[in-house]
mmCIF file with all atom_site columns, C-alpha atoms in Angstrom:
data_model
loop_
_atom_site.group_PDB
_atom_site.id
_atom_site.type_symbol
_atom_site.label_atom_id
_atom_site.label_alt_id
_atom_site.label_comp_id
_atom_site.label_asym_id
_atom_site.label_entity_id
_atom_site.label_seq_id
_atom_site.pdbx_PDB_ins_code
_atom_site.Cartn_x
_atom_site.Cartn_y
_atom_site.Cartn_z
_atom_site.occupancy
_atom_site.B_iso_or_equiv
_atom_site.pdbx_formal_charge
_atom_site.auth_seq_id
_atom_site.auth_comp_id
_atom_site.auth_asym_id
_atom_site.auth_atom_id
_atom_site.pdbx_PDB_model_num
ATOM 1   C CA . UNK A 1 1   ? 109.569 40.834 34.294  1.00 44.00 ? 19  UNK A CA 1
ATOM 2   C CA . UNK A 1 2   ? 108.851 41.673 29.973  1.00 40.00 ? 20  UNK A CA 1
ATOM 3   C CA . UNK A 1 3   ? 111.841 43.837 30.075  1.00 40.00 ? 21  UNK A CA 1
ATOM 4   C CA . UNK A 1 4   ? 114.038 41.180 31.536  1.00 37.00 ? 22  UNK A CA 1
ATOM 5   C CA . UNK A 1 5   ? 112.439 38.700 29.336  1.00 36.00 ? 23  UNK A CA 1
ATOM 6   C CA . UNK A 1 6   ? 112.654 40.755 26.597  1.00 36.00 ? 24  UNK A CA 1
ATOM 7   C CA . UNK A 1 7   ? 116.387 41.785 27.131  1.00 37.00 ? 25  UNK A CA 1
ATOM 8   C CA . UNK A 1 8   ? 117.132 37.766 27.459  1.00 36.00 ? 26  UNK A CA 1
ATOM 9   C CA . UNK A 1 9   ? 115.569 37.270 24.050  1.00 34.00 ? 27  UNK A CA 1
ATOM 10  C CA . UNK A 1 10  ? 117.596 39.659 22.336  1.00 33.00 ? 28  UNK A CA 1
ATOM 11  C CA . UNK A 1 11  ? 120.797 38.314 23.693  1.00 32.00 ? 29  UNK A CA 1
ATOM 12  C CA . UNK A 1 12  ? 120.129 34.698 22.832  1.00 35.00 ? 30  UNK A CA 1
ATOM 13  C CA . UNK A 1 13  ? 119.070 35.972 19.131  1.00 30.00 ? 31  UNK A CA 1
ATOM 14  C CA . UNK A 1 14  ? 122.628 38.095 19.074  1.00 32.00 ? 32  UNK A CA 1
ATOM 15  C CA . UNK A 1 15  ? 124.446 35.221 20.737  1.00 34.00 ? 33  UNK A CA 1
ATOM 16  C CA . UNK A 1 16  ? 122.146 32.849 18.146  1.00 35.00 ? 34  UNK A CA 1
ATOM 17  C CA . UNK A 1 17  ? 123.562 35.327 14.933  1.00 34.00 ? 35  UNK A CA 1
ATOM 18  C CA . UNK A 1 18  ? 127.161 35.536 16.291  1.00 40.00 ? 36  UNK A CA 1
ATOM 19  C CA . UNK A 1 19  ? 127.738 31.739 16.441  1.00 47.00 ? 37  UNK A CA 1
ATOM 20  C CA . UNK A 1 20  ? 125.777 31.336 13.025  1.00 55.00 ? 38  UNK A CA 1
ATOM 21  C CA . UNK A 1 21  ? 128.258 34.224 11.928  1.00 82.00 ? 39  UNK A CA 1
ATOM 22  C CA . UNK A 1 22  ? 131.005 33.878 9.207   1.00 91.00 ? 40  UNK A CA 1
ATOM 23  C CA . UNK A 1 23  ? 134.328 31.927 10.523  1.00 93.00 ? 41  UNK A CA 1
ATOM 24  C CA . UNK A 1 24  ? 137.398 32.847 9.156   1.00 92.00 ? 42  UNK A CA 1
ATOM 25  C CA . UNK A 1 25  ? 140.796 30.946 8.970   1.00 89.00 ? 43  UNK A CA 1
ATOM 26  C CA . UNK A 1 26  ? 143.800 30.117 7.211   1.00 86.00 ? 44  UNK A CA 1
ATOM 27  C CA . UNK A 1 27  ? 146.604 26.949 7.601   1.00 85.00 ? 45  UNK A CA 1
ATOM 28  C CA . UNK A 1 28  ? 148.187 28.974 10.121  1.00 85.00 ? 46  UNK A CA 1
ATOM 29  C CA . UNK A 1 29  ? 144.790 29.225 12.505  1.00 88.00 ? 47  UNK A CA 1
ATOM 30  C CA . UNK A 1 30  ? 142.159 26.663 12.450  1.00 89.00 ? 48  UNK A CA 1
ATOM 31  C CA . UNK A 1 31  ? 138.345 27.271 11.709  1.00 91.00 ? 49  UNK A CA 1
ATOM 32  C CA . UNK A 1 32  ? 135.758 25.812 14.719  1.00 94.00 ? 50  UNK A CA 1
ATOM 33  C CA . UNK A 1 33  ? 132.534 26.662 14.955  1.00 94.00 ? 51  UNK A CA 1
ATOM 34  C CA . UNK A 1 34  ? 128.902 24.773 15.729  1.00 94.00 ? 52  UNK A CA 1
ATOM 35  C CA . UNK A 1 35  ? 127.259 22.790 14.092  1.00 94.00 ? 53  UNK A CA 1
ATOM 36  C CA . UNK A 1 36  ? 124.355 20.429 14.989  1.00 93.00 ? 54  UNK A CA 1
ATOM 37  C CA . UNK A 1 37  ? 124.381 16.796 14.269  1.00 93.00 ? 55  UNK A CA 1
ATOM 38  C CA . UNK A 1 38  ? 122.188 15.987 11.340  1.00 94.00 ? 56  UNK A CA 1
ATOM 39  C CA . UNK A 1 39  ? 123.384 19.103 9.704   1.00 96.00 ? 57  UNK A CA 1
ATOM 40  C CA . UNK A 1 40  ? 124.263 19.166 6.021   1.00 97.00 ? 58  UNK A CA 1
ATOM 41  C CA . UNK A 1 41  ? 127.995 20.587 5.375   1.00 97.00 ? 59  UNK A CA 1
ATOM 42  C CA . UNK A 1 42  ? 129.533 21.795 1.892   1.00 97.00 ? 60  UNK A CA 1
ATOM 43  C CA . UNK A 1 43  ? 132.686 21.884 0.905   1.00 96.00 ? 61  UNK A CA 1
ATOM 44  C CA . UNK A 1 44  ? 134.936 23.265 -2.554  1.00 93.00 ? 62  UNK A CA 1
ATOM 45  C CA . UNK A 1 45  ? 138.545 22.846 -2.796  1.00 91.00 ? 63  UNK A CA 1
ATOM 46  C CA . UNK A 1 46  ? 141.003 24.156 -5.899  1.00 86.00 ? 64  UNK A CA 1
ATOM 47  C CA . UNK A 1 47  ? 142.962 20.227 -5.081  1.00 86.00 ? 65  UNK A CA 1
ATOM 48  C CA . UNK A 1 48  ? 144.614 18.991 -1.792  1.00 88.00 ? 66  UNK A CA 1
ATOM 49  C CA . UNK A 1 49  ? 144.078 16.098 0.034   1.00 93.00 ? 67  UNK A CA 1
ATOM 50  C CA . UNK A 1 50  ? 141.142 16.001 2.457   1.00 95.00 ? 68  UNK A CA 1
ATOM 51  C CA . UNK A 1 51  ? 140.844 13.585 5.655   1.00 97.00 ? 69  UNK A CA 1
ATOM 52  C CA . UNK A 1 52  ? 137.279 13.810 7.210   1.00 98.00 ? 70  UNK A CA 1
ATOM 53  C CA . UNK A 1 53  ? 136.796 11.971 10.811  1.00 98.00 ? 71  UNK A CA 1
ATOM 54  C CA . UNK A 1 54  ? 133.301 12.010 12.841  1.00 97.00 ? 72  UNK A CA 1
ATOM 55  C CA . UNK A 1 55  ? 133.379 13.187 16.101  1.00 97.00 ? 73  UNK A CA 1
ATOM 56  C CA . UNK A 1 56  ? 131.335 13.135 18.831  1.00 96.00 ? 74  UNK A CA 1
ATOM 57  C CA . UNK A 1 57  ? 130.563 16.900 19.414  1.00 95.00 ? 75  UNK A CA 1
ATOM 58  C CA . UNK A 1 58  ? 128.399 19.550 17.933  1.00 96.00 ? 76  UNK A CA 1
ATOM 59  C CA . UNK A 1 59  ? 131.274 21.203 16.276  1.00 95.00 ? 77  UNK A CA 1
ATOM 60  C CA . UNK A 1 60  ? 133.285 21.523 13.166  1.00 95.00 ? 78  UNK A CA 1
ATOM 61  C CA . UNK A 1 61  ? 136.882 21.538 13.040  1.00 95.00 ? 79  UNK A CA 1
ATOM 62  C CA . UNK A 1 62  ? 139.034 23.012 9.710   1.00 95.00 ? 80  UNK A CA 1
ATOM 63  C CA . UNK A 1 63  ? 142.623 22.774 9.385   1.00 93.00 ? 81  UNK A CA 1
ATOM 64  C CA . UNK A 1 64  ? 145.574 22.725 6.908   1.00 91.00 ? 82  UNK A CA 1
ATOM 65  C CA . UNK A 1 65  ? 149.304 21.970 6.278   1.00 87.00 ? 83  UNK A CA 1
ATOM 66  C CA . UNK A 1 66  ? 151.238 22.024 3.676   1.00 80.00 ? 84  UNK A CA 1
ATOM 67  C CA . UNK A 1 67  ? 152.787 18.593 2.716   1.00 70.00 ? 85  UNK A CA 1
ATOM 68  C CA . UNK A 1 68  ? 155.165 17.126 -0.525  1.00 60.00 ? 86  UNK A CA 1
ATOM 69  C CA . UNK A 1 69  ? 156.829 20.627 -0.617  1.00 55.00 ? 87  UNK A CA 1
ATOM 70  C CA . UNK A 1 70  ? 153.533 22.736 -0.811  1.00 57.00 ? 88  UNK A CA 1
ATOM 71  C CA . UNK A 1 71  ? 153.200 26.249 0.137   1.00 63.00 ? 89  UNK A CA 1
ATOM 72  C CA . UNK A 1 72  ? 149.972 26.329 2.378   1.00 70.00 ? 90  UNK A CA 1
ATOM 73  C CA . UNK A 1 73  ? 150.611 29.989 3.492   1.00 74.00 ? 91  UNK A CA 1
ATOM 74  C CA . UNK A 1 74  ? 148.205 31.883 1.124   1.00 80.00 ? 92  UNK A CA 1
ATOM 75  C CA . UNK A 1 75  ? 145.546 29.291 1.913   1.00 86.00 ? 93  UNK A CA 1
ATOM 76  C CA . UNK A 1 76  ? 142.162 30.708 2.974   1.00 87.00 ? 94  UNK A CA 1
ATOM 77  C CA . UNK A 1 77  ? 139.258 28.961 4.781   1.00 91.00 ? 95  UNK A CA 1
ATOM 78  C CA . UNK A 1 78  ? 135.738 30.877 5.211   1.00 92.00 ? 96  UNK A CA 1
ATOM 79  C CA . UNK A 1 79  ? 133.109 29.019 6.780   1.00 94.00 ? 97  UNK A CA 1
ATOM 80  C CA . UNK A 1 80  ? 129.607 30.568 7.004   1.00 94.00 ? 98  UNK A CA 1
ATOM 81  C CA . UNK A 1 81  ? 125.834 29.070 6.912   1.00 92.00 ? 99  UNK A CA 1
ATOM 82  C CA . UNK A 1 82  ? 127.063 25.614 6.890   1.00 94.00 ? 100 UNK A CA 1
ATOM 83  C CA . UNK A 1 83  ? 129.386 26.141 4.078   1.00 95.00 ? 101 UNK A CA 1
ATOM 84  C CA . UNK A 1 84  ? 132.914 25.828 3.862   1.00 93.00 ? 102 UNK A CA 1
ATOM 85  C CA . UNK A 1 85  ? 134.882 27.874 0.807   1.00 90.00 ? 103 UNK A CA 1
ATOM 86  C CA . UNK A 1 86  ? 138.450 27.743 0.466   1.00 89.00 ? 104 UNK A CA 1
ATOM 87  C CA . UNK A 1 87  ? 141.156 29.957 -1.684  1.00 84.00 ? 105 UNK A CA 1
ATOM 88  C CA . UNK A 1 88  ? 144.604 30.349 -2.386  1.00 78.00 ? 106 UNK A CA 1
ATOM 89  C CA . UNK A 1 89  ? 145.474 26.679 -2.198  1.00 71.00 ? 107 UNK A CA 1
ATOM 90  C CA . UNK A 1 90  ? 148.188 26.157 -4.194  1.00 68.00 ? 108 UNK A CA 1
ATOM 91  C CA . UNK A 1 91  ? 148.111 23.020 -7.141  1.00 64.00 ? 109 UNK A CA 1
ATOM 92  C CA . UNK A 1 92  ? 149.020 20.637 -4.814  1.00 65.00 ? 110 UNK A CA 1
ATOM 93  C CA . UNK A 1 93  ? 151.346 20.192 -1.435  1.00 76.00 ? 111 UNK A CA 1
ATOM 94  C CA . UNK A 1 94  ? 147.880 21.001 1.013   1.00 87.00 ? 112 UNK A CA 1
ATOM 95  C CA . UNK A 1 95  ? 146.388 18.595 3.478   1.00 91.00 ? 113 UNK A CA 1
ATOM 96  C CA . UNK A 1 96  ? 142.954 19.231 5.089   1.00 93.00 ? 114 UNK A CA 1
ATOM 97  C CA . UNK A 1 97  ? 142.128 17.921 8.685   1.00 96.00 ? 115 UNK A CA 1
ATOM 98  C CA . UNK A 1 98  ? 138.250 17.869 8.895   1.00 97.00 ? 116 UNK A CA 1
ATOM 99  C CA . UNK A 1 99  ? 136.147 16.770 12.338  1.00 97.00 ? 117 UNK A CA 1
ATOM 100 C CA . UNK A 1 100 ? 132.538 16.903 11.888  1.00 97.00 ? 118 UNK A CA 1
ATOM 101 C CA . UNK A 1 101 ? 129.601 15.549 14.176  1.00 97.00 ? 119 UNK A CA 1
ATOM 102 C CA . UNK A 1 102 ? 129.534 11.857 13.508  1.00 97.00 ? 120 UNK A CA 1
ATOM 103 C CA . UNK A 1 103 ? 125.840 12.518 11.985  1.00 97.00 ? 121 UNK A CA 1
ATOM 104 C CA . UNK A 1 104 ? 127.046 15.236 9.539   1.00 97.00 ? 122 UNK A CA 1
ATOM 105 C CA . UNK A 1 105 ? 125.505 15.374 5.873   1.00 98.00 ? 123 UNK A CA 1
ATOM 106 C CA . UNK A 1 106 ? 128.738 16.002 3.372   1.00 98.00 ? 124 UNK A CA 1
ATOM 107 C CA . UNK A 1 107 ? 128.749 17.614 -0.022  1.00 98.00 ? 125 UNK A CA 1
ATOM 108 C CA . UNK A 1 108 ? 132.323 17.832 -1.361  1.00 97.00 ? 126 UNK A CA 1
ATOM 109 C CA . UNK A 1 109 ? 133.688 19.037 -4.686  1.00 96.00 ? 127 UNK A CA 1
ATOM 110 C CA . UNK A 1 110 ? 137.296 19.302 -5.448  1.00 94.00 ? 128 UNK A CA 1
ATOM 111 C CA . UNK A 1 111 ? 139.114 19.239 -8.434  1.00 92.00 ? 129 UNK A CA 1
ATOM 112 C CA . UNK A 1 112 ? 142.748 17.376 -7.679  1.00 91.00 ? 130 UNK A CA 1
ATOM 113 C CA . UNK A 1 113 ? 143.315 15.023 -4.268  1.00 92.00 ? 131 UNK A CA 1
ATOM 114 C CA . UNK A 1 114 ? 142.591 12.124 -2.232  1.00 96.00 ? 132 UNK A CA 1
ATOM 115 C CA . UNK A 1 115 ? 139.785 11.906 0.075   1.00 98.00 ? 133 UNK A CA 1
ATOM 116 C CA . UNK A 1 116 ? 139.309 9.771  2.994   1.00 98.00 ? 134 UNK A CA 1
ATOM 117 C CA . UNK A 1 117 ? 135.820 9.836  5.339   1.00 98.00 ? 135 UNK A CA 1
ATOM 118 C CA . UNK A 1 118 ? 135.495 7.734  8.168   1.00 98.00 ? 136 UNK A CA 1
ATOM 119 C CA . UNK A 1 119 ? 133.393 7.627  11.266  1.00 97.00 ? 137 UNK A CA 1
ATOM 120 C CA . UNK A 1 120 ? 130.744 9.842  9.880   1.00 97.00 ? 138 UNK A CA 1
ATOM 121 C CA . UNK A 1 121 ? 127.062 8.534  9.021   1.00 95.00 ? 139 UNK A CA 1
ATOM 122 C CA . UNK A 1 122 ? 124.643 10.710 6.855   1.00 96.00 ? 140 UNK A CA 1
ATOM 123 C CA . UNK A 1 123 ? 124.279 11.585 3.123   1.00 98.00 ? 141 UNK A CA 1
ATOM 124 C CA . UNK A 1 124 ? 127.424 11.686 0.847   1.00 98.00 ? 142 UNK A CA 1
ATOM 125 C CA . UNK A 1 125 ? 127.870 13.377 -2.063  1.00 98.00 ? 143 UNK A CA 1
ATOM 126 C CA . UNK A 1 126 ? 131.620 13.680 -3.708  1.00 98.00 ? 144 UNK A CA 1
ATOM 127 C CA . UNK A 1 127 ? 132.376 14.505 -6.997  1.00 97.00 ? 145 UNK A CA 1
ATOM 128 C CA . UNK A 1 128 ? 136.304 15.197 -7.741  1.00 96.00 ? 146 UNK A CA 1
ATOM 129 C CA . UNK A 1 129 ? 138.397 15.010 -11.098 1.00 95.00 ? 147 UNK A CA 1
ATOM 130 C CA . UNK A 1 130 ? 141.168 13.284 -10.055 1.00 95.00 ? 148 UNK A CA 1
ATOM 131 C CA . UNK A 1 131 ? 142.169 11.727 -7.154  1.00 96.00 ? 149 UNK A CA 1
ATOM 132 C CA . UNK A 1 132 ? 141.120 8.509  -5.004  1.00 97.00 ? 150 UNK A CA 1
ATOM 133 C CA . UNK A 1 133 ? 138.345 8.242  -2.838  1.00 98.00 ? 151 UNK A CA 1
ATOM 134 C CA . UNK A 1 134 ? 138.039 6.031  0.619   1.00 98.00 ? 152 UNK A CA 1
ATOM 135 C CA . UNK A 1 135 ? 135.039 5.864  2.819   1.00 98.00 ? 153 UNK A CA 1
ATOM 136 C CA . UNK A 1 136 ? 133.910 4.076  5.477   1.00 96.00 ? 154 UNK A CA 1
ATOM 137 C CA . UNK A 1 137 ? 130.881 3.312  4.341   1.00 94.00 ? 155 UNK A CA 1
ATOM 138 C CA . UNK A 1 138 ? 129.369 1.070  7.354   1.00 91.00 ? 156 UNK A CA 1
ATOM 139 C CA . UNK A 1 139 ? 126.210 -1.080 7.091   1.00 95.00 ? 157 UNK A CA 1
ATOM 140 C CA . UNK A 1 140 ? 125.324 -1.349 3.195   1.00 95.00 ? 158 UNK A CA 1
ATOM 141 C CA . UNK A 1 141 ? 121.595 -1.561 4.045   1.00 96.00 ? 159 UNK A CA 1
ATOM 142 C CA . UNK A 1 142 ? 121.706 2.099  5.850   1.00 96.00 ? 160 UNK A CA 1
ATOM 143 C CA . UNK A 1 143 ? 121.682 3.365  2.455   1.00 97.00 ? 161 UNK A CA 1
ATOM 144 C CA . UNK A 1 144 ? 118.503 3.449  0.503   1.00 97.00 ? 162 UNK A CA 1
ATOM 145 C CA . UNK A 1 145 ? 120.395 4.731  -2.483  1.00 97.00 ? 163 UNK A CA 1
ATOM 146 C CA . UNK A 1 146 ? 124.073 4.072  -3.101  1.00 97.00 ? 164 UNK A CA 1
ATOM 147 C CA . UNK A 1 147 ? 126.365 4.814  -6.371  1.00 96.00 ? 165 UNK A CA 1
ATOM 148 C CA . UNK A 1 148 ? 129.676 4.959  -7.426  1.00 96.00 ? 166 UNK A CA 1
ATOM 149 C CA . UNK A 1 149 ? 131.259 5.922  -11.066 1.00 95.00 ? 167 UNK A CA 1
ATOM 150 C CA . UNK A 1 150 ? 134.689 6.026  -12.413 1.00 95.00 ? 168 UNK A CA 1
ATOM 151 C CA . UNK A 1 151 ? 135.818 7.301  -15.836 1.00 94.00 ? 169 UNK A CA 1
ATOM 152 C CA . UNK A 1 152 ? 139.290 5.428  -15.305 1.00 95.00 ? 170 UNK A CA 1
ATOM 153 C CA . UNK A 1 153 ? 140.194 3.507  -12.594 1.00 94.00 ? 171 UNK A CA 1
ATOM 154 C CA . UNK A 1 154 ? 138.832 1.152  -9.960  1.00 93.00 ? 172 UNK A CA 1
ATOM 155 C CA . UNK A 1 155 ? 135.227 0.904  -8.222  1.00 95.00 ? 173 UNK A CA 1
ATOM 156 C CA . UNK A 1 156 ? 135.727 -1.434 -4.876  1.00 94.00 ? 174 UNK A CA 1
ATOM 157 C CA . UNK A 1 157 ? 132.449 -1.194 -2.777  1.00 93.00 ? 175 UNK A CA 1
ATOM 158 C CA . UNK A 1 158 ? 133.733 -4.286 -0.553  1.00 93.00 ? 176 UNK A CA 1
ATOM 159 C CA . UNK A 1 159 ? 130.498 -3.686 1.952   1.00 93.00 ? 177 UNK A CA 1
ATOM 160 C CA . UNK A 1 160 ? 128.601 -4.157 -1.417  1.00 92.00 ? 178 UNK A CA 1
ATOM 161 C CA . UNK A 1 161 ? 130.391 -7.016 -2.880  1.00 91.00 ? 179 UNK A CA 1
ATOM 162 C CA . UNK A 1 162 ? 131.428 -5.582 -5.906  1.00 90.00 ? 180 UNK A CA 1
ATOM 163 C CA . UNK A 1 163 ? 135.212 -5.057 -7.444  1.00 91.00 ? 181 UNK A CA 1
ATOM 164 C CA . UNK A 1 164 ? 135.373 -3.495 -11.045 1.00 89.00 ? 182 UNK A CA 1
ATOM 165 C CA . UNK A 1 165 ? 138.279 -1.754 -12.635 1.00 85.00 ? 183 UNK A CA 1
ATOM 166 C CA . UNK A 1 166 ? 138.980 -0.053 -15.938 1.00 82.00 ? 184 UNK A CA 1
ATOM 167 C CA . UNK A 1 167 ? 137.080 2.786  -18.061 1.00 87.00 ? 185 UNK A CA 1
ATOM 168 C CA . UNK A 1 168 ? 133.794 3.547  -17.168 1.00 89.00 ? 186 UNK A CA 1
ATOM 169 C CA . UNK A 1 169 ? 133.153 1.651  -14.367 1.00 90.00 ? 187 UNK A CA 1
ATOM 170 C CA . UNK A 1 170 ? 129.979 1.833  -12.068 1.00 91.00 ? 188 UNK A CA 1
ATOM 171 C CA . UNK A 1 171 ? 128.061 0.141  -9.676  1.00 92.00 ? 189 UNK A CA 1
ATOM 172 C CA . UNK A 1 172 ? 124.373 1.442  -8.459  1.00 95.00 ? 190 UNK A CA 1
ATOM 173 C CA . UNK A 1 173 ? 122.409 -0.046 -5.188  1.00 95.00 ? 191 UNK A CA 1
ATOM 174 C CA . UNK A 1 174 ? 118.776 0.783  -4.286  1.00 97.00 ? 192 UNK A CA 1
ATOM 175 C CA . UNK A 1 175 ? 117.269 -0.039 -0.954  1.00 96.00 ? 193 UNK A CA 1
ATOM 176 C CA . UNK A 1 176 ? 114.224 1.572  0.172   1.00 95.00 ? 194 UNK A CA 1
ATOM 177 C CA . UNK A 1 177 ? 114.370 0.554  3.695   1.00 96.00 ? 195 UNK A CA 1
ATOM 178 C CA . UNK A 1 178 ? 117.452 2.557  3.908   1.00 96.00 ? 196 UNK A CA 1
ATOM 179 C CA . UNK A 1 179 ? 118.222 6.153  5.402   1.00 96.00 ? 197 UNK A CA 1
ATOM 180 C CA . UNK A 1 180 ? 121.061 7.858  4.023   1.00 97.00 ? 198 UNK A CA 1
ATOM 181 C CA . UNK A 1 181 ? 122.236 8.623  0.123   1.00 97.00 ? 199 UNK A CA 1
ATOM 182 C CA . UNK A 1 182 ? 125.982 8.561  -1.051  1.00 97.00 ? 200 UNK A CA 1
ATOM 183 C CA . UNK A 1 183 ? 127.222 9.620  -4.516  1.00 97.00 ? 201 UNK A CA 1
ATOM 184 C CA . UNK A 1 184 ? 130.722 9.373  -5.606  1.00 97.00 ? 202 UNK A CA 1
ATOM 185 C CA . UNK A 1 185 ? 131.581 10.522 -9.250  1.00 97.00 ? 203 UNK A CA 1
ATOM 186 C CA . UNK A 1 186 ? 135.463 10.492 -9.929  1.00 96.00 ? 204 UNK A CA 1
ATOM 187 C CA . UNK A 1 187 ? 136.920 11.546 -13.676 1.00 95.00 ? 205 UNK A CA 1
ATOM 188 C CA . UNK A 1 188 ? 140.206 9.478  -12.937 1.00 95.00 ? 206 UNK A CA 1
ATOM 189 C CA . UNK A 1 189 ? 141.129 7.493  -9.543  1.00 95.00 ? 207 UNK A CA 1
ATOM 190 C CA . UNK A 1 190 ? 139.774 5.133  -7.646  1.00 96.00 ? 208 UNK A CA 1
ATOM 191 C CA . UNK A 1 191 ? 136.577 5.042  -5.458  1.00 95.00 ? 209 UNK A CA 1
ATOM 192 C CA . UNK A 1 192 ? 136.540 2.789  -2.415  1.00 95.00 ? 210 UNK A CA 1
ATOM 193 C CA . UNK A 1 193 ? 134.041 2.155  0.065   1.00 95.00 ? 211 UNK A CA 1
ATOM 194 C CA . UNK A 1 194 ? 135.084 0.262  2.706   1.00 94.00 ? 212 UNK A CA 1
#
């Protein structure tokens, strides 16, 4: 009875280290692996434009195309330890398809794109240089702290109530009977909660 309890043990740790194992991909095959709701996922990109969507399973979903002309064909995706890294991606012309458990914690940094979240509750935090930024941000008063800054370009937090556009534009909410966090610092675009 220890031996087979034993022997059961050890498989579930091996099966435990294989699916917390590093997941490789490229454009050409998509990256899935686990990942638990509540879970905090990070994410760098060279540039490309990124669509996030929550979904209602304990799993993570990574793929690519090219688009505008791009070559996406010396794109690389590693995902390990709740991490996503990604390589080769060419200046622009790449388009990233991203499903994550609809309670998924995000920490993006990109240089060049557009990013678009929607359907996914939890803490965000998205810096990028240049590109636009569009979330869906829900209920303002889940967030207990909420801010958004722009060197050039818009701020619309419509769930907020505010509108501002031109250089340095910002807008900072504090609510301590809220849950999550989201951060969104863009050099030049526009950042959009919705």
């Amino acid at each position: 009875m220890i031996k087979l309890w034993i022997g059961s043990a050890a498989l579930g740790l091996a099966f435990s280290a294989a699916l917390e194992g590093q997941v490789k991909g490229s454009c050409e095959q998509a990256v899935e692996a686990n990942m638990q709701a509540g879970s905090q996922l990070r994410m760098r990109f060279q540039s490309g434009d990124i669509t996030i969507a929550g979904i209602d399973r304990p799993r993570v979903q990574f793929a690519c195309e090219s688009s505008y002309g791009g070559n996406a064909k010396n794109v690389s995706m590693i995902f390990e330890a709740g991490e996503l890294r990604v390589s080769g991606a060419p200046k622009n012309g790449v388009r990233f398809k991203i499903a994550v458990p609809r309670n998924t914690n995000l920490f993006i940094r990109s240089r060049h794109g557009d990013i678009t979240i929607s359907g996914v509750t939890g803490d965000k935090d998205i810096e990028l240089r240049s590109g636009d930024v569009t979330i869906d941000a829900g209920n303002p008063a889940d967030y207990k702290h909420a801010d958004v800054s722009v060197w050039a370009g818009n701020v619309t937090a419509t769930p907020f109530g505010v509108d501002r556009d031109g250089l340095f534009k910002t807008f900072k909410r504090d609510n301590p009977g809220g849950k999550y966090t989201m951060h969104v610092r863009l050099w030049t675009g526009d950042g959009t909660l919705r």
